[in-house]
Coordinates of C-alpha atoms and ligand atoms in Angstrom, one line a residue:
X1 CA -34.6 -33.5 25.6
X2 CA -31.6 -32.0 23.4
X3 CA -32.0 -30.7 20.5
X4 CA -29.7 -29.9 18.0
X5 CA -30.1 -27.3 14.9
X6 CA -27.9 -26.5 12.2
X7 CA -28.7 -23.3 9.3
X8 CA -30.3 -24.8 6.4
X9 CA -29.6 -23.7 2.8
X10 CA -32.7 -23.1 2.2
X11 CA -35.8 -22.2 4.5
X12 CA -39.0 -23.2 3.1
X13 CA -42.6 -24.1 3.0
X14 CA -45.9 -23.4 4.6
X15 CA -46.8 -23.8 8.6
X16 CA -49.9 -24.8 10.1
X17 CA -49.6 -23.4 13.4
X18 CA -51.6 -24.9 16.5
X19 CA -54.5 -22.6 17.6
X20 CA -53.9 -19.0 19.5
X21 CA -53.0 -20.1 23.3
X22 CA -55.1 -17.3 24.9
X23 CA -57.9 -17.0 22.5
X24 CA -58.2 -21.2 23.3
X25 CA -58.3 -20.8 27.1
X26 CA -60.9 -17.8 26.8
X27 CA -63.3 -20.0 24.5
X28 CA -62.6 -23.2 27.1
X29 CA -63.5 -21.1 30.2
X30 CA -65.9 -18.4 28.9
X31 CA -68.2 -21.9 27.3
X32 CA -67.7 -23.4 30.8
X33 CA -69.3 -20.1 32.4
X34 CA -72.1 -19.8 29.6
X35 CA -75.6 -21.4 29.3
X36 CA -75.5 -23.8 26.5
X37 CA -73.1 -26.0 24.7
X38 CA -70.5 -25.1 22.1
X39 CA -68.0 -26.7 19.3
X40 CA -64.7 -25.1 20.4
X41 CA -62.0 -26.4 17.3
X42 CA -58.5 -25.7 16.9
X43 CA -57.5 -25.4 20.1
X44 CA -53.6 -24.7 21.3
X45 CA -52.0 -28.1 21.5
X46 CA -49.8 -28.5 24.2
X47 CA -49.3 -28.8 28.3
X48 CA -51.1 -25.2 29.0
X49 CA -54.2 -26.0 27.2
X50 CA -54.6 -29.5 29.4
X51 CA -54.0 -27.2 32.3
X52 CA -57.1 -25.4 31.2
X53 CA -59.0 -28.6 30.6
X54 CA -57.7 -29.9 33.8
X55 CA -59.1 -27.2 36.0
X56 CA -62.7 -26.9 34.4
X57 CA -63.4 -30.2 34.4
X58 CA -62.4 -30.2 38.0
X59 CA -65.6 -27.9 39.0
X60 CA -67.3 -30.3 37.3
X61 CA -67.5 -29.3 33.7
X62 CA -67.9 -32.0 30.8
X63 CA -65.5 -31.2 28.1
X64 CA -65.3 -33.7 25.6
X65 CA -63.4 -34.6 21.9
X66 CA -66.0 -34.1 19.2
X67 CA -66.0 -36.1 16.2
X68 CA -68.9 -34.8 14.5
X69 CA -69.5 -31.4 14.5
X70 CA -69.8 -29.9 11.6
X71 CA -65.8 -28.5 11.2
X72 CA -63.3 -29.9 8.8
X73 CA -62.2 -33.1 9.3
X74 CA -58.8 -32.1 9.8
X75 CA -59.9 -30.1 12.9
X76 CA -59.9 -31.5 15.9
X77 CA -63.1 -30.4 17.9
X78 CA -64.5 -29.9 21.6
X79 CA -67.9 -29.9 22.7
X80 CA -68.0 -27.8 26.0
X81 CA -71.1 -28.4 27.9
X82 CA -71.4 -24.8 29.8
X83 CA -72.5 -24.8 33.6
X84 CA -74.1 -21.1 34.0
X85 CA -72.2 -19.0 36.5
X86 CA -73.6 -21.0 39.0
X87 CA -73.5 -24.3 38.3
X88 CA -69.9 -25.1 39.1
X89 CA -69.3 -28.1 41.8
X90 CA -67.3 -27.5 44.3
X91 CA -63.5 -28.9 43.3
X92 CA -62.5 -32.2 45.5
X93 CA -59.1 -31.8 45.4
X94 CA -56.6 -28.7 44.7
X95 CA -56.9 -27.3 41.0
X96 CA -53.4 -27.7 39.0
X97 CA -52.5 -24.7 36.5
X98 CA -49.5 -26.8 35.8
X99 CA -47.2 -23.7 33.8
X100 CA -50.4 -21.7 33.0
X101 CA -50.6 -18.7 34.5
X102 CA -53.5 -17.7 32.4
X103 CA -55.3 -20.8 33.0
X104 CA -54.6 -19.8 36.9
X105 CA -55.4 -16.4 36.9
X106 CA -58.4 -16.6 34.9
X107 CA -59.8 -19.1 36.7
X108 CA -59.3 -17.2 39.8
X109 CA -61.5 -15.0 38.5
X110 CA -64.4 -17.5 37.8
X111 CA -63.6 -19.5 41.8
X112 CA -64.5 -15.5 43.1
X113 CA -67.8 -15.8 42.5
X114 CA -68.6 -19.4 43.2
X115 CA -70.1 -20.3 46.7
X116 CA -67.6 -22.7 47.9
X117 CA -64.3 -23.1 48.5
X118 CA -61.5 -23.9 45.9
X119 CA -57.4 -24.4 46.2
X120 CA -55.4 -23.4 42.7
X121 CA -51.6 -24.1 42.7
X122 CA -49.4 -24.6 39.4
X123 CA -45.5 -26.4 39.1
X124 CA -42.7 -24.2 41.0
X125 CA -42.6 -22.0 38.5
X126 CA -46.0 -20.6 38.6
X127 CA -46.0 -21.2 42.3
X128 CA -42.9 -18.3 41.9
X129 CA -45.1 -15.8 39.9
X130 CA -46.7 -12.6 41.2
X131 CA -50.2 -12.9 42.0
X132 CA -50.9 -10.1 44.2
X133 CA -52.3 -8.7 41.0
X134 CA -55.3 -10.6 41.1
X135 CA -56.1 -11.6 44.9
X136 CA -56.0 -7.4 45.6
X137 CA -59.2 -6.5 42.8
X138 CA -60.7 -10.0 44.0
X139 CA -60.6 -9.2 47.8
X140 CA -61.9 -5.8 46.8
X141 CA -65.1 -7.0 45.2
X142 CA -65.5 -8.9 48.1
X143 CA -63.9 -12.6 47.8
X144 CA -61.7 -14.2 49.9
X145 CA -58.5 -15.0 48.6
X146 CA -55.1 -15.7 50.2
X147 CA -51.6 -17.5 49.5
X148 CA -48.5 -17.6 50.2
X149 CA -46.0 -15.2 51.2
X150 CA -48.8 -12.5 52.3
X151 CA -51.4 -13.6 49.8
X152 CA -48.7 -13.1 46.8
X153 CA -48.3 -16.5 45.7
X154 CA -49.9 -19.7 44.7
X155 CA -51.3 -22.0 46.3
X156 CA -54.3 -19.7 46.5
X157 CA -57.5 -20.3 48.5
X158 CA -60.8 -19.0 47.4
X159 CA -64.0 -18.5 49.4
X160 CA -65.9 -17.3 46.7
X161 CA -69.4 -15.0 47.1
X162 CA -71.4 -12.4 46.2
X163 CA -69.2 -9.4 44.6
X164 CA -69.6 -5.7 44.2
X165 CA -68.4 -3.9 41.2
X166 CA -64.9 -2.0 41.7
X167 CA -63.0 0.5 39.5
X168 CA -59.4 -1.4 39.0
X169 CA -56.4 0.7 37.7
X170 CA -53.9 -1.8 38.3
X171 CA -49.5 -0.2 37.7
X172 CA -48.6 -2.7 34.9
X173 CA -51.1 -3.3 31.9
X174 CA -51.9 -7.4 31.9
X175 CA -54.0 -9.0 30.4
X176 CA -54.6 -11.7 32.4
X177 CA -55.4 -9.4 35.1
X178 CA -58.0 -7.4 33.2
X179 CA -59.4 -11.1 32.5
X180 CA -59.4 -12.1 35.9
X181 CA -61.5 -9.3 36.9
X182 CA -63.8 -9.3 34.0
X183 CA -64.7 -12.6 34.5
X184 CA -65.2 -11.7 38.6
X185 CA -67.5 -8.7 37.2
X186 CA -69.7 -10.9 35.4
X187 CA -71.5 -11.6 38.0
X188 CA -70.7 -9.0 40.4
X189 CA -73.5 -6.2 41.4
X190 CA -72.4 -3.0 39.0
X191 CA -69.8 -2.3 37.2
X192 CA -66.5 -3.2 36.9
X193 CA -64.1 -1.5 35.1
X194 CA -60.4 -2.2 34.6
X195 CA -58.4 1.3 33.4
X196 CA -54.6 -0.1 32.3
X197 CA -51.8 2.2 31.6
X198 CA -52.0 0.7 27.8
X199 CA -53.9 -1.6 26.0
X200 CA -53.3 -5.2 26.6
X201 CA -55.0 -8.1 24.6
X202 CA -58.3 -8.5 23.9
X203 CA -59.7 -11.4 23.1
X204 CA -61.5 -11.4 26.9
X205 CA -63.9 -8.9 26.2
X206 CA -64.3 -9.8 22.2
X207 CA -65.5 -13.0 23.3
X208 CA -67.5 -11.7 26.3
X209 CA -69.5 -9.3 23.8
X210 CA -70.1 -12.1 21.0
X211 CA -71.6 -14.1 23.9
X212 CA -74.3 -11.5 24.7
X213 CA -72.1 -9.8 27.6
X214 CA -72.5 -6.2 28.7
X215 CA -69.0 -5.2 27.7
X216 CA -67.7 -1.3 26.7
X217 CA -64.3 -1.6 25.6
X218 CA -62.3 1.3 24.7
X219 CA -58.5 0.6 24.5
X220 CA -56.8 0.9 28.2
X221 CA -60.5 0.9 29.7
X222 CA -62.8 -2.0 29.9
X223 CA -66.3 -2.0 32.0
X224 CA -68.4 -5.4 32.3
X225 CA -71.9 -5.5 34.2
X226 CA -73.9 -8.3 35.6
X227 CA -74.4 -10.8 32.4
X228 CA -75.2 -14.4 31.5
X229 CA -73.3 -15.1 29.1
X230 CA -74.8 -17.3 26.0
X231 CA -72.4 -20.4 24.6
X232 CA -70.6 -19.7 21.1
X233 CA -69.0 -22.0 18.3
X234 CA -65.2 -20.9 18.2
X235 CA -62.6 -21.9 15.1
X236 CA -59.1 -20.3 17.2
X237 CA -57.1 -18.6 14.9
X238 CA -54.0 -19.7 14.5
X239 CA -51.0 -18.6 17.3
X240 CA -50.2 -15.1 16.6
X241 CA -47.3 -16.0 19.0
X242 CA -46.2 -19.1 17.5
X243 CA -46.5 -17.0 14.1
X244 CA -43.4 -14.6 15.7
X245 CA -40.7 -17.6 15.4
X246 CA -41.3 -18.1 11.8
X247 CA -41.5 -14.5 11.1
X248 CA -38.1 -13.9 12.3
X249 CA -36.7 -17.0 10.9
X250 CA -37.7 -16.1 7.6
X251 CA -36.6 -12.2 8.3
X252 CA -33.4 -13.3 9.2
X253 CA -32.2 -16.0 7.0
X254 CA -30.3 -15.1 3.9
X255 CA -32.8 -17.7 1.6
X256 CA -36.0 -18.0 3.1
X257 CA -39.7 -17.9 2.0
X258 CA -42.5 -19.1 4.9
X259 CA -46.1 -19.0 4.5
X260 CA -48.4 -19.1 7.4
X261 CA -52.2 -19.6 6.7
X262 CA -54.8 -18.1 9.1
X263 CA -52.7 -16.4 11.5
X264 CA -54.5 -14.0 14.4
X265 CA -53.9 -10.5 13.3
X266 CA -55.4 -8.9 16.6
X267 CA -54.0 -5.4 16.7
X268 CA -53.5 -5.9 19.9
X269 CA -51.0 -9.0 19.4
X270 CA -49.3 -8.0 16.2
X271 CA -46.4 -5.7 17.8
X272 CA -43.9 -8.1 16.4
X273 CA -45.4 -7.7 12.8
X274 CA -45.2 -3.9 13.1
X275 CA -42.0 -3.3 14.1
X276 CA -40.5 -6.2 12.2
X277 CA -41.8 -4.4 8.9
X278 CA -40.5 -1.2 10.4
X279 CA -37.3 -2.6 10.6
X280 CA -37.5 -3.4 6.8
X281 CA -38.5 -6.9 6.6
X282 CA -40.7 -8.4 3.7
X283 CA -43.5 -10.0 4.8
X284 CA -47.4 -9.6 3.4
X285 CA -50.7 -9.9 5.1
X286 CA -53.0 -11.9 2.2
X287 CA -56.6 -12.7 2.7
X288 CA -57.4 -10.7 5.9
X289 CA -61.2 -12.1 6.7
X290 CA -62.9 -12.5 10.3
X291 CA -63.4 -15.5 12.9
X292 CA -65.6 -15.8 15.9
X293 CA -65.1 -12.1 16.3
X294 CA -61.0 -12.1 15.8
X295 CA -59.0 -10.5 12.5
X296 CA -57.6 -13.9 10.6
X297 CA -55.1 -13.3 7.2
X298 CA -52.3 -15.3 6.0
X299 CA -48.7 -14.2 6.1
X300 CA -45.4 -14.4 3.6
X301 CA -42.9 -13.8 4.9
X302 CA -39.0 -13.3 3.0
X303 CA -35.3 -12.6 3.6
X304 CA -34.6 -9.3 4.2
X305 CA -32.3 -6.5 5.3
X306 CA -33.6 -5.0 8.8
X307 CA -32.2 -2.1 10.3
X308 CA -32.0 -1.3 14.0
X309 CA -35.4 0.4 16.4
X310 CA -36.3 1.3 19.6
X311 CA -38.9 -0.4 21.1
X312 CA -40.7 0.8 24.1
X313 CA -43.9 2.3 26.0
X314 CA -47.3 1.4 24.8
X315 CA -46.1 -1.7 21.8
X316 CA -45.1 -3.3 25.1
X317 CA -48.0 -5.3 26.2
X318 CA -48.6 -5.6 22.4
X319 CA -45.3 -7.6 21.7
X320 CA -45.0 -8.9 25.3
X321 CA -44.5 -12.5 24.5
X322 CA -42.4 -11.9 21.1
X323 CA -39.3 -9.6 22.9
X324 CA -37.2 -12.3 23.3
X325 CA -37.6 -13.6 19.8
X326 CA -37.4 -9.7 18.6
X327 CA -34.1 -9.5 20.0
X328 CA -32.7 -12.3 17.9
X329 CA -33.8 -10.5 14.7
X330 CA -32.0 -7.2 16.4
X331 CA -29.1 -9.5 16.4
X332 CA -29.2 -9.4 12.6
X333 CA -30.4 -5.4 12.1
X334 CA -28.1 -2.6 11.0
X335 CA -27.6 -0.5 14.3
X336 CA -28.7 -0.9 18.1
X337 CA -32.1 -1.8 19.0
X338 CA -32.9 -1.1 22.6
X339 CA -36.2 -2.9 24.3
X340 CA -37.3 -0.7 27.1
X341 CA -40.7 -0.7 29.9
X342 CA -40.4 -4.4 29.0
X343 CA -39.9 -5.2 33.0
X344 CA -42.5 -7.5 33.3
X345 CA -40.9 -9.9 30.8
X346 CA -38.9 -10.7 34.6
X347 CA -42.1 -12.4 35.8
X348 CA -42.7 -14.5 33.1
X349 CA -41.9 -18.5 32.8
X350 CA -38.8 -17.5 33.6
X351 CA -36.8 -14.2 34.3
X352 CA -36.9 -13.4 30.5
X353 CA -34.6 -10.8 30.3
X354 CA -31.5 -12.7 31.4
X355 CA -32.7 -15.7 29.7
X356 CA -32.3 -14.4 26.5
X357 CA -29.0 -12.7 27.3
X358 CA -27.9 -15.6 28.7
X359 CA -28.6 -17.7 24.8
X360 CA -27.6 -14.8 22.7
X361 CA -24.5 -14.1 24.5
X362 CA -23.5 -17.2 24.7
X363 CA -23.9 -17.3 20.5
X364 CA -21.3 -14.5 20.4
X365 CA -24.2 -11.3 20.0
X366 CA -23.4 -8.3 21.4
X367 CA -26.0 -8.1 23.9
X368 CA -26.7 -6.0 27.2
X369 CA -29.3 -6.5 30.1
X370 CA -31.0 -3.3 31.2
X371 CA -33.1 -3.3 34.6
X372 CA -36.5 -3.1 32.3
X373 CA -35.3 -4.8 28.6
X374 CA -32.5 -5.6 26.6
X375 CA -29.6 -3.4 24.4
X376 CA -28.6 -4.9 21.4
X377 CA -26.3 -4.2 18.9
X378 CA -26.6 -6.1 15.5
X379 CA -24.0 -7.1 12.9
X380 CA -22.0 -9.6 14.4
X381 CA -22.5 -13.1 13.3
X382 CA -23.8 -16.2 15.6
X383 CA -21.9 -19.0 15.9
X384 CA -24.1 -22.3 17.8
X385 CA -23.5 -23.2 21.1
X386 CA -25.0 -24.6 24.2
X387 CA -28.2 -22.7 25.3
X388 CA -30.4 -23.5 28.1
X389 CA -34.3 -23.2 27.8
X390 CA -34.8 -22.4 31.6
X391 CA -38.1 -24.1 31.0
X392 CA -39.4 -21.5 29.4
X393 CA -41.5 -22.6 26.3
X394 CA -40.6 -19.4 24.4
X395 CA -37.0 -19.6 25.2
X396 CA -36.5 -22.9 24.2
X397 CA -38.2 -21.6 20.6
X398 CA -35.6 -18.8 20.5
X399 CA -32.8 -20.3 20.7
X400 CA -34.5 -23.1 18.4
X401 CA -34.9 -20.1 15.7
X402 CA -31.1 -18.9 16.9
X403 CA -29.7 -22.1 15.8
X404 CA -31.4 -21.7 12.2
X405 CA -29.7 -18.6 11.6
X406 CA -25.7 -19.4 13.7
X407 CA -23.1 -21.0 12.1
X408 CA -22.2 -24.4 13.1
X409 CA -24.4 -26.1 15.2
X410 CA -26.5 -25.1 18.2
X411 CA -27.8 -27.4 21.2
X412 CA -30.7 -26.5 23.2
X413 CA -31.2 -28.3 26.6
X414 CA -34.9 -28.8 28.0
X415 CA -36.2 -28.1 24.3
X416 CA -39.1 -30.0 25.6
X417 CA -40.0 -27.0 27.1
X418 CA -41.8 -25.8 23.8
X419 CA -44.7 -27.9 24.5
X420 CA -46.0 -26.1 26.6
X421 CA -47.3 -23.9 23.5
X422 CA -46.1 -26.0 20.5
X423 CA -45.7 -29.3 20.7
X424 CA -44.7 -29.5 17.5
X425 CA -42.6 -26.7 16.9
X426 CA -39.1 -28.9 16.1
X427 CA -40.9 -31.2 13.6
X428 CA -41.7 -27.8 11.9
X429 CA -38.4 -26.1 12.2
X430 CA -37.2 -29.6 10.2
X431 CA -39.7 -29.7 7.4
X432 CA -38.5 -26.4 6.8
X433 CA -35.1 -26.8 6.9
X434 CA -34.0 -28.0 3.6
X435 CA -30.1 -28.5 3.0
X436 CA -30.1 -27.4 -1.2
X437 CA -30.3 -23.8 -1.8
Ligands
LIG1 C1 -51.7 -13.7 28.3 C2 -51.3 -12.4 28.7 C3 -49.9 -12.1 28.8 C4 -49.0 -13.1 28.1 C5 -49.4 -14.5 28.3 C6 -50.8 -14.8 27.9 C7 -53.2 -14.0 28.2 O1 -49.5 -12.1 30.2 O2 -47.6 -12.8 28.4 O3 -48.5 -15.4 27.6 O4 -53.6 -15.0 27.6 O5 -53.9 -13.2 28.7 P1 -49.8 -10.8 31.1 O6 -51.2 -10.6 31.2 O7 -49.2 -11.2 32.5 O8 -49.0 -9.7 30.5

């Protein structure tokens, strides 16, 4: 699918933004793992969630659409009959992430402690990720695990067991592999801890702890013990992530005004919001409140004038998914931003680093590639052209918002690509748009 995107006149309007993408596959697979059953409403839309749904209800769990339940009637609803942590069937056939890698490497972390044996695989992309990350702590604590290329890539096998309790100080900080190992710990004998160089997301051991788990989190450091966990209701907040494209479209463009109600405001996933407003742009935090454990609050954001920063070291994992959207604001900032310690943003759904490059460049921005991030120097206008989503979901939304804030227009090939996390991102970038100032 093409899509092409002109600047509007006039951005304006309020978003309804699809539900937070890891908070919805935490509430999916920690309500398989618990005793009970549980509503679980607005869930992410989109290809990664059905990966999710895919690979529980392969080990046998009964997930179903809920009409009655108690939410609004504009939510869509799940009832999630949990199994216990032993109650899983043995899978028939191989487990398909599809493009999830946290749906992959989460579930690893359940198939570790299951009695039988269990194949995961994703598309060629994930089957190109690193995931010596999580079959090292797994073998560790006693499952196991191999793949491909030495046991560092998908297709993974999994002869799950009894696990011991390890101390885990993995090099990069991840979230997904602090979640894999958490969710091993559950039910391994003593504790687990996972020490990261920085503080990654948190939403694993939020939810663990609101469902009766044995959880100590203190930033970098995370410990688990032995825990049944107990099923809870979940309302996901809306994408923090998904929030990051309208943020910056409305940052960047010279008339803008874009409200988006009950938005995740995780400190651990609002990097983009605090170094966006330390670059100078307008935007407000109204009605903070609390869901299921996680910070909620609408945002406004307007036009503004940012000026250049430097972005590096412990914001990383705290902004991981928004650098390549970031860099399009720097592309409109006084000065030269430089992203740094973002090397991990190589191994994502694509190599993100030369992906963005590759769009902005192409746009006419004065943009670098550096081993571990990106240089960029603001001030020059973009002008549309052709730019490639390398089937990158968050990609394809960059150079969606790009094309909102170029002259002339912009055509981005594979735009499909953004359903992976928002299907309907492009009907949204067009209410928005409107062509009066
Ligand atoms: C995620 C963690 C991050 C992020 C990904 C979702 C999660 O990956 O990039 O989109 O839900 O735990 P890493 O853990 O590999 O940094």
């Amino acid at each position: 699918m093409i899509q092409t995107v002109g600047r509007p006149a006039r951005l304006e309007g309020a978003v309804a933004l699809p539900g937070d993408k890891s908070i919805s596959h935490r509430a999916l697979l920690l309500n398989a793992l618990a005793s009970g059953a549980a509503h679980v409403s607005n869930l992410c839309h989109g290809d990664d969630r059905a990966s999710m749904l895919r690979c529980l209800r392969g080990l046998g769990t009964r997930i179903v659409k809920h009409s009655d339940c108690g939410v609004t009637a504009a939510d869509e609803c799940f009832r999630v009959h949990g199994r216990g942590s032993d109650g899983f069937d043995e899978p028939s056939t191989v487990l398909d992430a599809g493009n999830s890698a946290t749906t992959l490497r989460l579930t690893a972390g359940l198939l570790a402690a299951q009695p039988f044996f269990s194949v995961i695989t994703g598309d060629s992309a994930l089957r190109s990720r690193p995931m010596a990350r999580i079959v090292a702590p797994l073998t560790q604590m006693g499952a196991a695990v191999t793949g491909r290329r030495g046991n560092s890539l998908a297709p993974l096998a999994v002869h799950g067991g009894s696990l011991r309790g390890i101390v885990h100080e993995p090099a990069e900080s991840s979230a997904q592999v602090k979640s894999c190992v958490l969710i091993a710990g559950l039910h391994a004998i003593g504790a687990t801890t996972v020490s990261q160089p920085s503080e990654s997301r948190d939403h694993t051991e939020r939810m663990m702890k609101a469902m009766g788990a044995d959880v100590d989190a203190n930033g970098a450091e995370v410990t688990v013990r032995r825990s049944e966990l107990k099923s809870i209701d979940v309302r996901v907040p809306g994408d923090t992530s998904g929030a990051a494209f309208w943020l910056v479209a409305a940052s960047c463009h010279p008339n803008a005004r874009v409200t988006l109600e009950g938005v995740g405001i995780n400190p651990t996933r609002t990097g983009l919001l605090d170094i966006l407003k330390a670059m100078g742009a307008r935007i407000r935090i109204e009605n903070p409140r609390e869901n299921a454990g996680e910070p909620v609050a609408d945002l406004v954001a307007e036009s503004s004038d940012l000026s250049a920063v430097e972005v590096s070291g412990g914001v990383i994992p705290r902004i991981i998914d928004e650098l390549p959207v970031l860099a399009l604001a720097a592309c409109f900032a006084r000065g030269r931003t430089v992203i740094r310690d973002a090397q991990e943003l190589r191994v994502k759904e694509s190599d993100r680093i030369s992906a963005t490059v590759d769009g902005l460049s192409r746009m006419g921005a004065r943009v670098e590639e550096r081993p571990d991030g990106i240089s960029i120097q603001g001030g020059t206008p973009l002008t549309g052209a052709e730019c490639r989503s390398f089937g990158d979901h968050r990609i394809a939304m960059t150079m969606g918002i790009a094309g909102l804030l170029a002259g002339g227009a912009t055509v981005v090939t594979d735009a499909e690509a953004a359903a992976v996390s928002y299907p309907g991102f492009w009907t949204t970038l067009n209410e928005l748009s409107h062509q009066r100032p």
